[in-house]
Amino acid sequence: SLGLQLPSPAPQQTGLSRRACTSAAAAALAAAALPPLAANARPEGVNKPELLPSYQTNVIDLERFLTSGQVKAVDTQLAALEKKTGVKLRLLCQQYPNTPGLAIKDYWKVDDNSIIMVADKGSKGAANMLNFNVGSNVELQIAPRVFSGLRNIFGGKQYRSNGDDVVIESTIDAICTCLRSEDGGCPD
């Protein structure tokens, strides 16, 4: 020490008593120590290969969101898209926890050129039924925010009033349009 006496800082007025600040801090620490609420908990991983079909297909519709004719048409559409663009767009219709989960990776040979579109109404009619898992090569063609936009436009309750099949087919049509566009992608 150099023997200098520094003045102590002036107390700041916050409008809260010391007791109120201490109580608020204790409450915040107690809340941080609590486990997360079940509603916010991430669903457990599932691996049920027994739910996969015994034949190869681009569409797995466990919940019958589509008619058998629609399933065939979408499967054909996705096969043609893969042949033209090299991108593997796959559709999984499920209601968690009734899902093959991780087993689809091997079944569909998911890679950097894959898009997995998951249609899932959830246990209580979730606010949004669409999710996407997009390979890194596809993200170079279609920006991630495009998938967020598709999810918000087609997967929300307002558009879903047209029917789950319309949501699925409209979303697939939009993705196919993006991948087949002349300029090599979709507008942001």
mmCIF file of N, CA, C and O in Angstrom, residues 50-152:
data_model
loop_
_atom_site.group_PDB
_atom_site.id
_atom_site.type_symbol
_atom_site.label_atom_id
_atom_site.label_comp_id
_atom_site.label_asym_id
_atom_site.label_seq_id
_atom_site.Cartn_x
_atom_site.Cartn_y
_atom_site.Cartn_z
ATOM 1 N N GLU A 50 -38.520 -50.969 -35.112
ATOM 2 C CA GLU A 50 -39.684 -51.812 -35.421
ATOM 3 C C GLU A 50 -40.831 -51.013 -36.047
ATOM 4 O O GLU A 50 -41.740 -51.596 -36.644
ATOM 5 N N LEU A 51 -40.803 -49.691 -35.948
ATOM 6 C CA LEU A 51 -41.843 -48.862 -36.567
ATOM 7 C C LEU A 51 -41.548 -48.540 -38.032
ATOM 8 O O LEU A 51 -42.381 -47.945 -38.717
ATOM 9 N N LEU A 52 -40.370 -48.924 -38.505
ATOM 10 C CA LEU A 52 -40.009 -48.665 -39.898
ATOM 11 C C LEU A 52 -40.649 -49.709 -40.811
ATOM 12 O O LEU A 52 -40.772 -50.874 -40.432
ATOM 13 N N PRO A 53 -41.028 -49.301 -42.032
ATOM 14 C CA PRO A 53 -41.570 -50.286 -42.973
ATOM 15 C C PRO A 53 -40.490 -51.289 -43.394
ATOM 16 O O PRO A 53 -39.301 -50.979 -43.343
ATOM 17 N N SER A 54 -40.916 -52.451 -43.838
ATOM 18 C CA SER A 54 -39.975 -53.491 -44.270
ATOM 19 C C SER A 54 -39.443 -53.217 -45.677
ATOM 20 O O SER A 54 -38.521 -53.871 -46.132
ATOM 21 N N TYR A 55 -40.039 -52.264 -46.381
ATOM 22 C CA TYR A 55 -39.627 -51.886 -47.734
ATOM 23 C C TYR A 55 -39.083 -50.461 -47.705
ATOM 24 O O TYR A 55 -39.329 -49.706 -46.757
ATOM 25 N N GLN A 56 -38.337 -50.076 -48.727
ATOM 26 C CA GLN A 56 -37.757 -48.736 -48.786
ATOM 27 C C GLN A 56 -38.788 -47.753 -49.345
ATOM 28 O O GLN A 56 -39.433 -48.018 -50.354
ATOM 29 N N THR A 57 -38.950 -46.618 -48.679
ATOM 30 C CA THR A 57 -39.870 -45.569 -49.102
ATOM 31 C C THR A 57 -39.344 -44.218 -48.634
ATOM 32 O O THR A 57 -38.568 -44.144 -47.674
ATOM 33 N N ASN A 58 -39.760 -43.158 -49.294
ATOM 34 C CA ASN A 58 -39.379 -41.797 -48.913
ATOM 35 C C ASN A 58 -40.367 -41.186 -47.933
ATOM 36 O O ASN A 58 -40.145 -40.088 -47.435
ATOM 37 N N VAL A 59 -41.479 -41.876 -47.704
ATOM 38 C CA VAL A 59 -42.552 -41.365 -46.847
ATOM 39 C C VAL A 59 -42.905 -42.424 -45.803
ATOM 40 O O VAL A 59 -43.241 -43.550 -46.159
ATOM 41 N N ILE A 60 -42.833 -42.039 -44.544
ATOM 42 C CA ILE A 60 -43.297 -42.896 -43.457
ATOM 43 C C ILE A 60 -44.414 -42.134 -42.762
ATOM 44 O O ILE A 60 -44.172 -41.096 -42.149
ATOM 45 N N ASP A 61 -45.645 -42.630 -42.901
ATOM 46 C CA ASP A 61 -46.817 -41.957 -42.341
ATOM 47 C C ASP A 61 -47.434 -42.844 -41.257
ATOM 48 O O ASP A 61 -48.364 -43.599 -41.508
ATOM 49 N N LEU A 62 -46.912 -42.735 -40.061
ATOM 50 C CA LEU A 62 -47.382 -43.555 -38.945
ATOM 51 C C LEU A 62 -48.755 -43.121 -38.437
ATOM 52 O O LEU A 62 -49.451 -43.900 -37.799
ATOM 53 N N GLU A 63 -49.139 -41.891 -38.712
ATOM 54 C CA GLU A 63 -50.394 -41.338 -38.174
ATOM 55 C C GLU A 63 -51.498 -41.199 -39.214
ATOM 56 O O GLU A 63 -52.553 -40.659 -38.915
ATOM 57 N N ARG A 64 -51.251 -41.630 -40.433
ATOM 58 C CA ARG A 64 -52.244 -41.572 -41.505
ATOM 59 C C ARG A 64 -52.733 -40.135 -41.761
ATOM 60 O O ARG A 64 -53.913 -39.889 -41.926
ATOM 61 N N PHE A 65 -51.764 -39.207 -41.813
ATOM 62 C CA PHE A 65 -52.094 -37.826 -42.169
ATOM 63 C C PHE A 65 -52.463 -37.737 -43.647
ATOM 64 O O PHE A 65 -53.178 -36.841 -44.059
ATOM 65 N N LEU A 66 -51.923 -38.674 -44.448
ATOM 66 C CA LEU A 66 -52.151 -38.701 -45.890
ATOM 67 C C LEU A 66 -52.919 -39.960 -46.262
ATOM 68 O O LEU A 66 -52.804 -40.989 -45.596
ATOM 69 N N THR A 67 -53.664 -39.891 -47.364
ATOM 70 C CA THR A 67 -54.301 -41.100 -47.886
ATOM 71 C C THR A 67 -53.214 -41.957 -48.538
ATOM 72 O O THR A 67 -52.110 -41.470 -48.823
ATOM 73 N N SER A 68 -53.536 -43.211 -48.838
ATOM 74 C CA SER A 68 -52.550 -44.078 -49.489
ATOM 75 C C SER A 68 -52.168 -43.532 -50.866
ATOM 76 O O SER A 68 -51.008 -43.623 -51.277
ATOM 77 N N GLY A 69 -53.127 -42.935 -51.565
ATOM 78 C CA GLY A 69 -52.830 -42.310 -52.858
ATOM 79 C C GLY A 69 -51.889 -41.119 -52.720
ATOM 80 O O GLY A 69 -50.984 -40.931 -53.545
ATOM 81 N N GLN A 70 -52.096 -40.308 -51.684
ATOM 82 C CA GLN A 70 -51.216 -39.172 -51.443
ATOM 83 C C GLN A 70 -49.805 -39.639 -51.089
ATOM 84 O O GLN A 70 -48.818 -39.047 -51.535
ATOM 85 N N VAL A 71 -49.716 -40.694 -50.288
ATOM 86 C CA VAL A 71 -48.397 -41.235 -49.914
ATOM 87 C C VAL A 71 -47.639 -41.653 -51.171
ATOM 88 O O VAL A 71 -46.460 -41.326 -51.341
ATOM 89 N N LYS A 72 -48.299 -42.359 -52.080
ATOM 90 C CA LYS A 72 -47.658 -42.801 -53.325
ATOM 91 C C LYS A 72 -47.221 -41.604 -54.163
ATOM 92 O O LYS A 72 -46.120 -41.587 -54.721
ATOM 93 N N ALA A 73 -48.087 -40.606 -54.280
ATOM 94 C CA ALA A 73 -47.763 -39.424 -55.083
ATOM 95 C C ALA A 73 -46.582 -38.655 -54.493
ATOM 96 O O ALA A 73 -45.673 -38.237 -55.225
ATOM 97 N N VAL A 74 -46.571 -38.475 -53.182
ATOM 98 C CA VAL A 74 -45.466 -37.761 -52.535
ATOM 99 C C VAL A 74 -44.176 -38.565 -52.664
ATOM 100 O O VAL A 74 -43.107 -38.008 -52.945
ATOM 101 N N ASP A 75 -44.257 -39.882 -52.490
ATOM 102 C CA ASP A 75 -43.069 -40.732 -52.636
ATOM 103 C C ASP A 75 -42.479 -40.587 -54.038
ATOM 104 O O ASP A 75 -41.263 -40.438 -54.198
ATOM 105 N N THR A 76 -43.321 -40.596 -55.041
ATOM 106 C CA THR A 76 -42.876 -40.428 -56.429
ATOM 107 C C THR A 76 -42.264 -39.047 -56.637
ATOM 108 O O THR A 76 -41.220 -38.905 -57.286
ATOM 109 N N GLN A 77 -42.897 -38.023 -56.091
ATOM 110 C CA GLN A 77 -42.399 -36.650 -56.195
ATOM 111 C C GLN A 77 -41.007 -36.523 -55.566
ATOM 112 O O GLN A 77 -40.107 -35.896 -56.131
ATOM 113 N N LEU A 78 -40.818 -37.137 -54.406
ATOM 114 C CA LEU A 78 -39.534 -37.041 -53.703
ATOM 115 C C LEU A 78 -38.444 -37.830 -54.436
ATOM 116 O O LEU A 78 -37.287 -37.402 -54.476
ATOM 117 N N ALA A 79 -38.805 -38.959 -55.021
ATOM 118 C CA ALA A 79 -37.835 -39.733 -55.799
ATOM 119 C C ALA A 79 -37.372 -38.936 -57.026
ATOM 120 O O ALA A 79 -36.178 -38.913 -57.359
ATOM 121 N N ALA A 80 -38.312 -38.272 -57.703
ATOM 122 C CA ALA A 80 -37.971 -37.457 -58.873
ATOM 123 C C ALA A 80 -37.086 -36.268 -58.464
ATOM 124 O O ALA A 80 -36.139 -35.921 -59.181
ATOM 125 N N LEU A 81 -37.395 -35.672 -57.317
ATOM 126 C CA LEU A 81 -36.586 -34.554 -56.831
ATOM 127 C C LEU A 81 -35.146 -35.007 -56.571
ATOM 128 O O LEU A 81 -34.193 -34.324 -56.967
ATOM 129 N N GLU A 82 -34.993 -36.159 -55.929
ATOM 130 C CA GLU A 82 -33.649 -36.666 -55.635
ATOM 131 C C GLU A 82 -32.881 -36.946 -56.925
ATOM 132 O O GLU A 82 -31.690 -36.638 -57.038
ATOM 133 N N LYS A 83 -33.557 -37.522 -57.900
ATOM 134 C CA LYS A 83 -32.909 -37.829 -59.178
ATOM 135 C C LYS A 83 -32.428 -36.560 -59.871
ATOM 136 O O LYS A 83 -31.336 -36.525 -60.431
ATOM 137 N N LYS A 84 -33.235 -35.501 -59.815
ATOM 138 C CA LYS A 84 -32.900 -34.245 -60.501
ATOM 139 C C LYS A 84 -31.869 -33.403 -59.743
ATOM 140 O O LYS A 84 -30.993 -32.806 -60.344
ATOM 141 N N THR A 85 -31.966 -33.374 -58.405
ATOM 142 C CA THR A 85 -31.144 -32.435 -57.623
ATOM 143 C C THR A 85 -30.083 -33.103 -56.749
ATOM 144 O O THR A 85 -29.169 -32.426 -56.279
ATOM 145 N N GLY A 86 -30.237 -34.389 -56.473
ATOM 146 C CA GLY A 86 -29.315 -35.057 -55.554
ATOM 147 C C GLY A 86 -29.680 -34.864 -54.087
ATOM 148 O O GLY A 86 -29.021 -35.406 -53.195
ATOM 149 N N VAL A 87 -30.735 -34.111 -53.819
ATOM 150 C CA VAL A 87 -31.167 -33.863 -52.439
ATOM 151 C C VAL A 87 -32.202 -34.916 -52.050
ATOM 152 O O VAL A 87 -33.160 -35.167 -52.784
ATOM 153 N N LYS A 88 -31.987 -35.522 -50.889
ATOM 154 C CA LYS A 88 -32.908 -36.542 -50.372
ATOM 155 C C LYS A 88 -33.889 -35.872 -49.409
ATOM 156 O O LYS A 88 -33.556 -35.649 -48.251
ATOM 157 N N LEU A 89 -35.069 -35.544 -49.907
ATOM 158 C CA LEU A 89 -36.143 -35.013 -49.058
ATOM 159 C C LEU A 89 -36.983 -36.199 -48.615
ATOM 160 O O LEU A 89 -37.465 -36.975 -49.445
ATOM 161 N N ARG A 90 -37.118 -36.352 -47.305
ATOM 162 C CA ARG A 90 -37.871 -37.465 -46.734
ATOM 163 C C ARG A 90 -38.939 -36.921 -45.807
ATOM 164 O O ARG A 90 -38.757 -35.882 -45.172
ATOM 165 N N LEU A 91 -40.050 -37.636 -45.703
ATOM 166 C CA LEU A 91 -41.182 -37.213 -44.877
ATOM 167 C C LEU A 91 -41.485 -38.263 -43.820
ATOM 168 O O LEU A 91 -41.694 -39.430 -44.144
ATOM 169 N N LEU A 92 -41.524 -37.821 -42.574
ATOM 170 C CA LEU A 92 -41.919 -38.666 -41.449
ATOM 171 C C LEU A 92 -43.121 -38.033 -40.770
ATOM 172 O O LEU A 92 -43.031 -36.903 -40.280
ATOM 173 N N CYS A 93 -44.249 -38.737 -40.781
ATOM 174 C CA CYS A 93 -45.466 -38.279 -40.098
ATOM 175 C C CYS A 93 -45.626 -39.117 -38.833
ATOM 176 O O CYS A 93 -45.710 -40.341 -38.916
ATOM 177 N N GLN A 94 -45.674 -38.463 -37.706
ATOM 178 C CA GLN A 94 -45.657 -39.161 -36.427
ATOM 179 C C GLN A 94 -46.433 -38.383 -35.382
ATOM 180 O O GLN A 94 -46.852 -37.251 -35.624
ATOM 181 N N GLN A 95 -46.595 -38.996 -34.229
ATOM 182 C CA GLN A 95 -47.082 -38.307 -33.044
ATOM 183 C C GLN A 95 -46.234 -38.823 -31.880
ATOM 184 O O GLN A 95 -46.407 -39.946 -31.434
ATOM 185 N N TYR A 96 -45.268 -37.994 -31.471
ATOM 186 C CA TYR A 96 -44.334 -38.385 -30.420
ATOM 187 C C TYR A 96 -45.106 -38.877 -29.209
ATOM 188 O O TYR A 96 -46.093 -38.271 -28.850
ATOM 189 N N PRO A 97 -44.717 -39.998 -28.620
ATOM 190 C CA PRO A 97 -43.501 -40.793 -28.791
ATOM 191 C C PRO A 97 -43.637 -41.943 -29.787
ATOM 192 O O PRO A 97 -42.750 -42.786 -29.864
ATOM 193 N N ASN A 98 -44.700 -41.978 -30.571
ATOM 194 C CA ASN A 98 -44.868 -43.011 -31.594
ATOM 195 C C ASN A 98 -44.034 -42.631 -32.818
ATOM 196 O O ASN A 98 -44.548 -42.081 -33.792
ATOM 197 N N THR A 99 -42.742 -42.903 -32.749
ATOM 198 C CA THR A 99 -41.803 -42.511 -33.789
ATOM 199 C C THR A 99 -40.653 -43.509 -33.866
ATOM 200 O O THR A 99 -40.263 -44.059 -32.839
ATOM 201 N N PRO A 100 -40.108 -43.726 -35.058
ATOM 202 C CA PRO A 100 -38.911 -44.562 -35.134
ATOM 203 C C PRO A 100 -37.676 -43.836 -34.596
ATOM 204 O O PRO A 100 -36.672 -44.450 -34.282
ATOM 205 N N GLY A 101 -37.770 -42.521 -34.493
ATOM 206 C CA GLY A 101 -36.688 -41.732 -33.914
ATOM 207 C C GLY A 101 -35.373 -41.891 -34.647
ATOM 208 O O GLY A 101 -35.293 -41.765 -35.862
ATOM 209 N N LEU A 102 -34.337 -42.198 -33.887
ATOM 210 C CA LEU A 102 -32.983 -42.281 -34.434
ATOM 211 C C LEU A 102 -32.827 -43.356 -35.507
ATOM 212 O O LEU A 102 -31.902 -43.292 -36.321
ATOM 213 N N ALA A 103 -33.720 -44.335 -35.529
ATOM 214 C CA ALA A 103 -33.618 -45.430 -36.500
ATOM 215 C C ALA A 103 -33.732 -44.941 -37.948
ATOM 216 O O ALA A 103 -33.250 -45.612 -38.872
ATOM 217 N N ILE A 104 -34.321 -43.770 -38.178
ATOM 218 C CA ILE A 104 -34.461 -43.284 -39.558
ATOM 219 C C ILE A 104 -33.119 -42.904 -40.170
ATOM 220 O O ILE A 104 -32.983 -42.909 -41.387
ATOM 221 N N LYS A 105 -32.122 -42.575 -39.328
ATOM 222 C CA LYS A 105 -30.805 -42.204 -39.875
ATOM 223 C C LYS A 105 -30.248 -43.313 -40.756
ATOM 224 O O LYS A 105 -29.793 -43.063 -41.869
ATOM 225 N N ASP A 106 -30.256 -44.523 -40.259
ATOM 226 C CA ASP A 106 -29.730 -45.651 -41.038
ATOM 227 C C ASP A 106 -30.703 -46.063 -42.147
ATOM 228 O O ASP A 106 -30.285 -46.366 -43.263
ATOM 229 N N TYR A 107 -31.991 -46.064 -41.832
ATOM 230 C CA TYR A 107 -33.009 -46.485 -42.804
ATOM 231 C C TYR A 107 -32.944 -45.625 -44.064
ATOM 232 O O TYR A 107 -32.971 -46.135 -45.185
ATOM 233 N N TRP A 108 -32.856 -44.296 -43.884
ATOM 234 C CA TRP A 108 -32.822 -43.376 -45.017
ATOM 235 C C TRP A 108 -31.405 -42.976 -45.423
ATOM 236 O O TRP A 108 -31.226 -42.177 -46.330
ATOM 237 N N LYS A 109 -30.397 -43.482 -44.721
ATOM 238 C CA LYS A 109 -29.005 -43.116 -45.005
ATOM 239 C C LYS A 109 -28.853 -41.592 -45.036
ATOM 240 O O LYS A 109 -28.362 -41.010 -46.012
ATOM 241 N N VAL A 110 -29.287 -40.965 -43.947
ATOM 242 C CA VAL A 110 -29.272 -39.509 -43.821
ATOM 243 C C VAL A 110 -27.832 -39.001 -43.912
ATOM 244 O O VAL A 110 -26.933 -39.539 -43.266
ATOM 245 N N ASP A 111 -27.634 -37.972 -44.741
ATOM 246 C CA ASP A 111 -26.309 -37.383 -44.910
ATOM 247 C C ASP A 111 -26.434 -35.869 -45.093
ATOM 248 O O ASP A 111 -27.505 -35.294 -44.843
ATOM 249 N N ASP A 112 -25.359 -35.235 -45.549
ATOM 250 C CA ASP A 112 -25.346 -33.779 -45.709
ATOM 251 C C ASP A 112 -26.230 -33.288 -46.842
ATOM 252 O O ASP A 112 -26.450 -32.087 -46.989
ATOM 253 N N ASN A 113 -26.734 -34.204 -47.672
ATOM 254 C CA ASN A 113 -27.639 -33.843 -48.774
ATOM 255 C C ASN A 113 -29.079 -34.214 -48.455
ATOM 256 O O ASN A 113 -29.880 -34.403 -49.366
ATOM 257 N N SER A 114 -29.409 -34.322 -47.185
ATOM 258 C CA SER A 114 -30.742 -34.772 -46.769
ATOM 259 C C SER A 114 -31.535 -33.657 -46.099
ATOM 260 O O SER A 114 -30.973 -32.804 -45.419
ATOM 261 N N ILE A 115 -32.842 -33.722 -46.318
ATOM 262 C CA ILE A 115 -33.804 -32.920 -45.558
ATOM 263 C C ILE A 115 -34.804 -33.917 -44.998
ATOM 264 O O ILE A 115 -35.437 -34.666 -45.750
ATOM 265 N N ILE A 116 -34.937 -33.950 -43.694
ATOM 266 C CA ILE A 116 -35.959 -34.771 -43.062
ATOM 267 C C ILE A 116 -37.043 -33.818 -42.582
ATOM 268 O O ILE A 116 -36.800 -32.950 -41.743
ATOM 269 N N MET A 117 -38.216 -33.957 -43.165
ATOM 270 C CA MET A 117 -39.371 -33.150 -42.760
ATOM 271 C C MET A 117 -40.214 -34.014 -41.827
ATOM 272 O O MET A 117 -40.628 -35.110 -42.192
ATOM 273 N N VAL A 118 -40.429 -33.510 -40.623
ATOM 274 C CA VAL A 118 -41.208 -34.238 -39.625
ATOM 275 C C VAL A 118 -42.519 -33.497 -39.402
ATOM 276 O O VAL A 118 -42.518 -32.315 -39.042
ATOM 277 N N ALA A 119 -43.628 -34.196 -39.635
ATOM 278 C CA ALA A 119 -44.962 -33.665 -39.336
ATOM 279 C C ALA A 119 -45.437 -34.380 -38.080
ATOM 280 O O ALA A 119 -45.600 -35.597 -38.077
ATOM 281 N N ASP A 120 -45.621 -33.611 -37.025
ATOM 282 C CA ASP A 120 -45.959 -34.186 -35.716
ATOM 283 C C ASP A 120 -46.954 -33.259 -35.037
ATOM 284 O O ASP A 120 -46.626 -32.118 -34.720
ATOM 285 N N LYS A 121 -48.167 -33.745 -34.807
ATOM 286 C CA LYS A 121 -49.194 -32.919 -34.162
ATOM 287 C C LYS A 121 -48.988 -32.832 -32.658
ATOM 288 O O LYS A 121 -49.649 -32.055 -31.990
ATOM 289 N N GLY A 122 -48.086 -33.610 -32.111
ATOM 290 C CA GLY A 122 -47.819 -33.555 -30.685
ATOM 291 C C GLY A 122 -48.947 -34.172 -29.883
ATOM 292 O O GLY A 122 -49.980 -34.561 -30.403
ATOM 293 N N SER A 123 -48.738 -34.238 -28.580
ATOM 294 C CA SER A 123 -49.712 -34.911 -27.717
ATOM 295 C C SER A 123 -50.972 -34.086 -27.492
ATOM 296 O O SER A 123 -52.021 -34.623 -27.214
ATOM 297 N N LYS A 124 -50.880 -32.777 -27.606
ATOM 298 C CA LYS A 124 -52.057 -31.929 -27.365
ATOM 299 C C LYS A 124 -52.260 -30.940 -28.500
ATOM 300 O O LYS A 124 -52.579 -29.791 -28.270
ATOM 301 N N GLY A 125 -52.033 -31.389 -29.738
ATOM 302 C CA GLY A 125 -52.226 -30.487 -30.873
ATOM 303 C C GLY A 125 -51.279 -29.310 -30.808
ATOM 304 O O GLY A 125 -51.695 -28.171 -30.700
ATOM 305 N N ALA A 126 -49.987 -29.579 -30.835
ATOM 306 C CA ALA A 126 -48.956 -28.551 -30.705
ATOM 307 C C ALA A 126 -49.240 -27.376 -31.633
ATOM 308 O O ALA A 126 -49.882 -27.521 -32.668
ATOM 309 N N ALA A 127 -48.734 -26.222 -31.253
ATOM 310 C CA ALA A 127 -48.969 -25.006 -32.026
ATOM 311 C C ALA A 127 -48.414 -25.124 -33.438
ATOM 312 O O ALA A 127 -48.941 -24.536 -34.363
ATOM 313 N N ASN A 128 -47.349 -25.887 -33.632
ATOM 314 C CA ASN A 128 -46.752 -26.027 -34.943
ATOM 315 C C ASN A 128 -46.429 -27.489 -35.178
ATOM 316 O O ASN A 128 -45.819 -28.131 -34.343
ATOM 317 N N MET A 129 -46.818 -28.008 -36.318
ATOM 318 C CA MET A 129 -46.641 -29.445 -36.563
ATOM 319 C C MET A 129 -45.434 -29.786 -37.420
ATOM 320 O O MET A 129 -45.173 -30.948 -37.672
ATOM 321 N N LEU A 130 -44.666 -28.792 -37.883
ATOM 322 C CA LEU A 130 -43.550 -29.060 -38.789
ATOM 323 C C LEU A 130 -42.197 -28.832 -38.143
ATOM 324 O O LEU A 130 -41.996 -27.850 -37.420
ATOM 325 N N ASN A 131 -41.286 -29.733 -38.431
ATOM 326 C CA ASN A 131 -39.885 -29.573 -38.060
ATOM 327 C C ASN A 131 -39.039 -30.097 -39.198
ATOM 328 O O ASN A 131 -39.466 -30.981 -39.942
ATOM 329 N N PHE A 132 -37.824 -29.548 -39.297
ATOM 330 C CA PHE A 132 -36.920 -29.943 -40.364
ATOM 331 C C PHE A 132 -35.544 -30.237 -39.794
ATOM 332 O O PHE A 132 -35.059 -29.514 -38.934
ATOM 333 N N ASN A 133 -34.928 -31.291 -40.298
ATOM 334 C CA ASN A 133 -33.519 -31.574 -40.063
ATOM 335 C C ASN A 133 -32.859 -31.477 -41.430
ATOM 336 O O ASN A 133 -33.189 -32.239 -42.339
ATOM 337 N N VAL A 134 -31.946 -30.516 -41.561
ATOM 338 C CA VAL A 134 -31.410 -30.159 -42.866
ATOM 339 C C VAL A 134 -29.905 -30.395 -42.893
ATOM 340 O O VAL A 134 -29.175 -29.925 -42.021
ATOM 341 N N GLY A 135 -29.440 -31.116 -43.912
ATOM 342 C CA GLY A 135 -28.016 -31.374 -44.086
ATOM 343 C C GLY A 135 -27.254 -30.117 -44.455
ATOM 344 O O GLY A 135 -27.800 -29.182 -45.041
ATOM 345 N N SER A 136 -25.960 -30.116 -44.136
ATOM 346 C CA SER A 136 -25.140 -28.915 -44.339
ATOM 347 C C SER A 136 -25.011 -28.520 -45.810
ATOM 348 O O SER A 136 -24.954 -27.327 -46.122
ATOM 349 N N ASN A 137 -24.991 -29.467 -46.726
ATOM 350 C CA ASN A 137 -24.924 -29.109 -48.152
ATOM 351 C C ASN A 137 -26.216 -28.450 -48.618
ATOM 352 O O ASN A 137 -26.191 -27.558 -49.467
ATOM 353 N N VAL A 138 -27.336 -28.880 -48.078
ATOM 354 C CA VAL A 138 -28.630 -28.293 -48.447
ATOM 355 C C VAL A 138 -28.714 -26.860 -47.926
ATOM 356 O O VAL A 138 -29.254 -25.978 -48.598
ATOM 357 N N GLU A 139 -28.152 -26.622 -46.744
ATOM 358 C CA GLU A 139 -28.170 -25.261 -46.184
ATOM 359 C C GLU A 139 -27.417 -24.269 -47.063
ATOM 360 O O GLU A 139 -27.637 -23.063 -46.963
ATOM 361 N N LEU A 140 -26.525 -24.754 -47.921
ATOM 362 C CA LEU A 140 -25.835 -23.875 -48.864
ATOM 363 C C LEU A 140 -26.765 -23.453 -50.000
ATOM 364 O O LEU A 140 -26.559 -22.421 -50.628
ATOM 365 N N GLN A 141 -27.800 -24.252 -50.253
ATOM 366 C CA GLN A 141 -28.774 -23.944 -51.308
ATOM 367 C C GLN A 141 -29.987 -23.202 -50.759
ATOM 368 O O GLN A 141 -30.539 -22.331 -51.428
ATOM 369 N N ILE A 142 -30.426 -23.611 -49.588
ATOM 370 C CA ILE A 142 -31.619 -23.021 -48.981
ATOM 371 C C ILE A 142 -31.249 -22.565 -47.564
ATOM 372 O O ILE A 142 -30.895 -23.398 -46.722
ATOM 373 N N ALA A 143 -31.331 -21.284 -47.322
ATOM 374 C CA ALA A 143 -30.954 -20.732 -46.021
ATOM 375 C C ALA A 143 -31.849 -21.288 -44.912
ATOM 376 O O ALA A 143 -33.047 -21.513 -45.137
ATOM 377 N N PRO A 144 -31.296 -21.522 -43.735
ATOM 378 C CA PRO A 144 -32.099 -22.035 -42.610
ATOM 379 C C PRO A 144 -33.341 -21.196 -42.318
ATOM 380 O O PRO A 144 -34.377 -21.728 -41.930
ATOM 381 N N ARG A 145 -33.269 -19.894 -42.537
ATOM 382 C CA ARG A 145 -34.443 -19.046 -42.253
ATOM 383 C C ARG A 145 -35.614 -19.361 -43.186
ATOM 384 O O ARG A 145 -36.764 -19.101 -42.859
ATOM 385 N N VAL A 146 -35.329 -19.943 -44.363
ATOM 386 C CA VAL A 146 -36.402 -20.358 -45.264
ATOM 387 C C VAL A 146 -37.206 -21.482 -44.609
ATOM 388 O O VAL A 146 -38.441 -21.488 -44.643
ATOM 389 N N PHE A 147 -36.510 -22.425 -43.970
ATOM 390 C CA PHE A 147 -37.204 -23.511 -43.283
ATOM 391 C C PHE A 147 -38.005 -22.984 -42.095
ATOM 392 O O PHE A 147 -39.103 -23.458 -41.833
ATOM 393 N N SER A 148 -37.469 -21.987 -41.408
ATOM 394 C CA SER A 148 -38.233 -21.356 -40.323
ATOM 395 C C SER A 148 -39.498 -20.709 -40.872
ATOM 396 O O SER A 148 -40.565 -20.804 -40.275
ATOM 397 N N GLY A 149 -39.371 -20.059 -42.027
ATOM 398 C CA GLY A 149 -40.534 -19.441 -42.654
ATOM 399 C C GLY A 149 -41.578 -20.465 -43.070
ATOM 400 O O GLY A 149 -42.775 -20.275 -42.840
ATOM 401 N N LEU A 150 -41.123 -21.571 -43.671
ATOM 402 C CA LEU A 150 -42.060 -22.639 -44.065
ATOM 403 C C LEU A 150 -42.770 -23.194 -42.837
ATOM 404 O O LEU A 150 -43.977 -23.436 -42.853
ATOM 405 N N ARG A 151 -42.011 -23.390 -41.781
ATOM 406 C CA ARG A 151 -42.577 -23.912 -40.529
ATOM 407 C C ARG A 151 -43.649 -22.968 -39.998
ATOM 408 O O ARG A 151 -44.727 -23.394 -39.589
ATOM 409 N N ASN A 152 -43.348 -21.682 -40.016
ATOM 410 C CA ASN A 152 -44.296 -20.701 -39.478
ATOM 411 C C ASN A 152 -45.522 -20.521 -40.368
ATOM 412 O O ASN A 152 -46.636 -20.381 -39.873
#
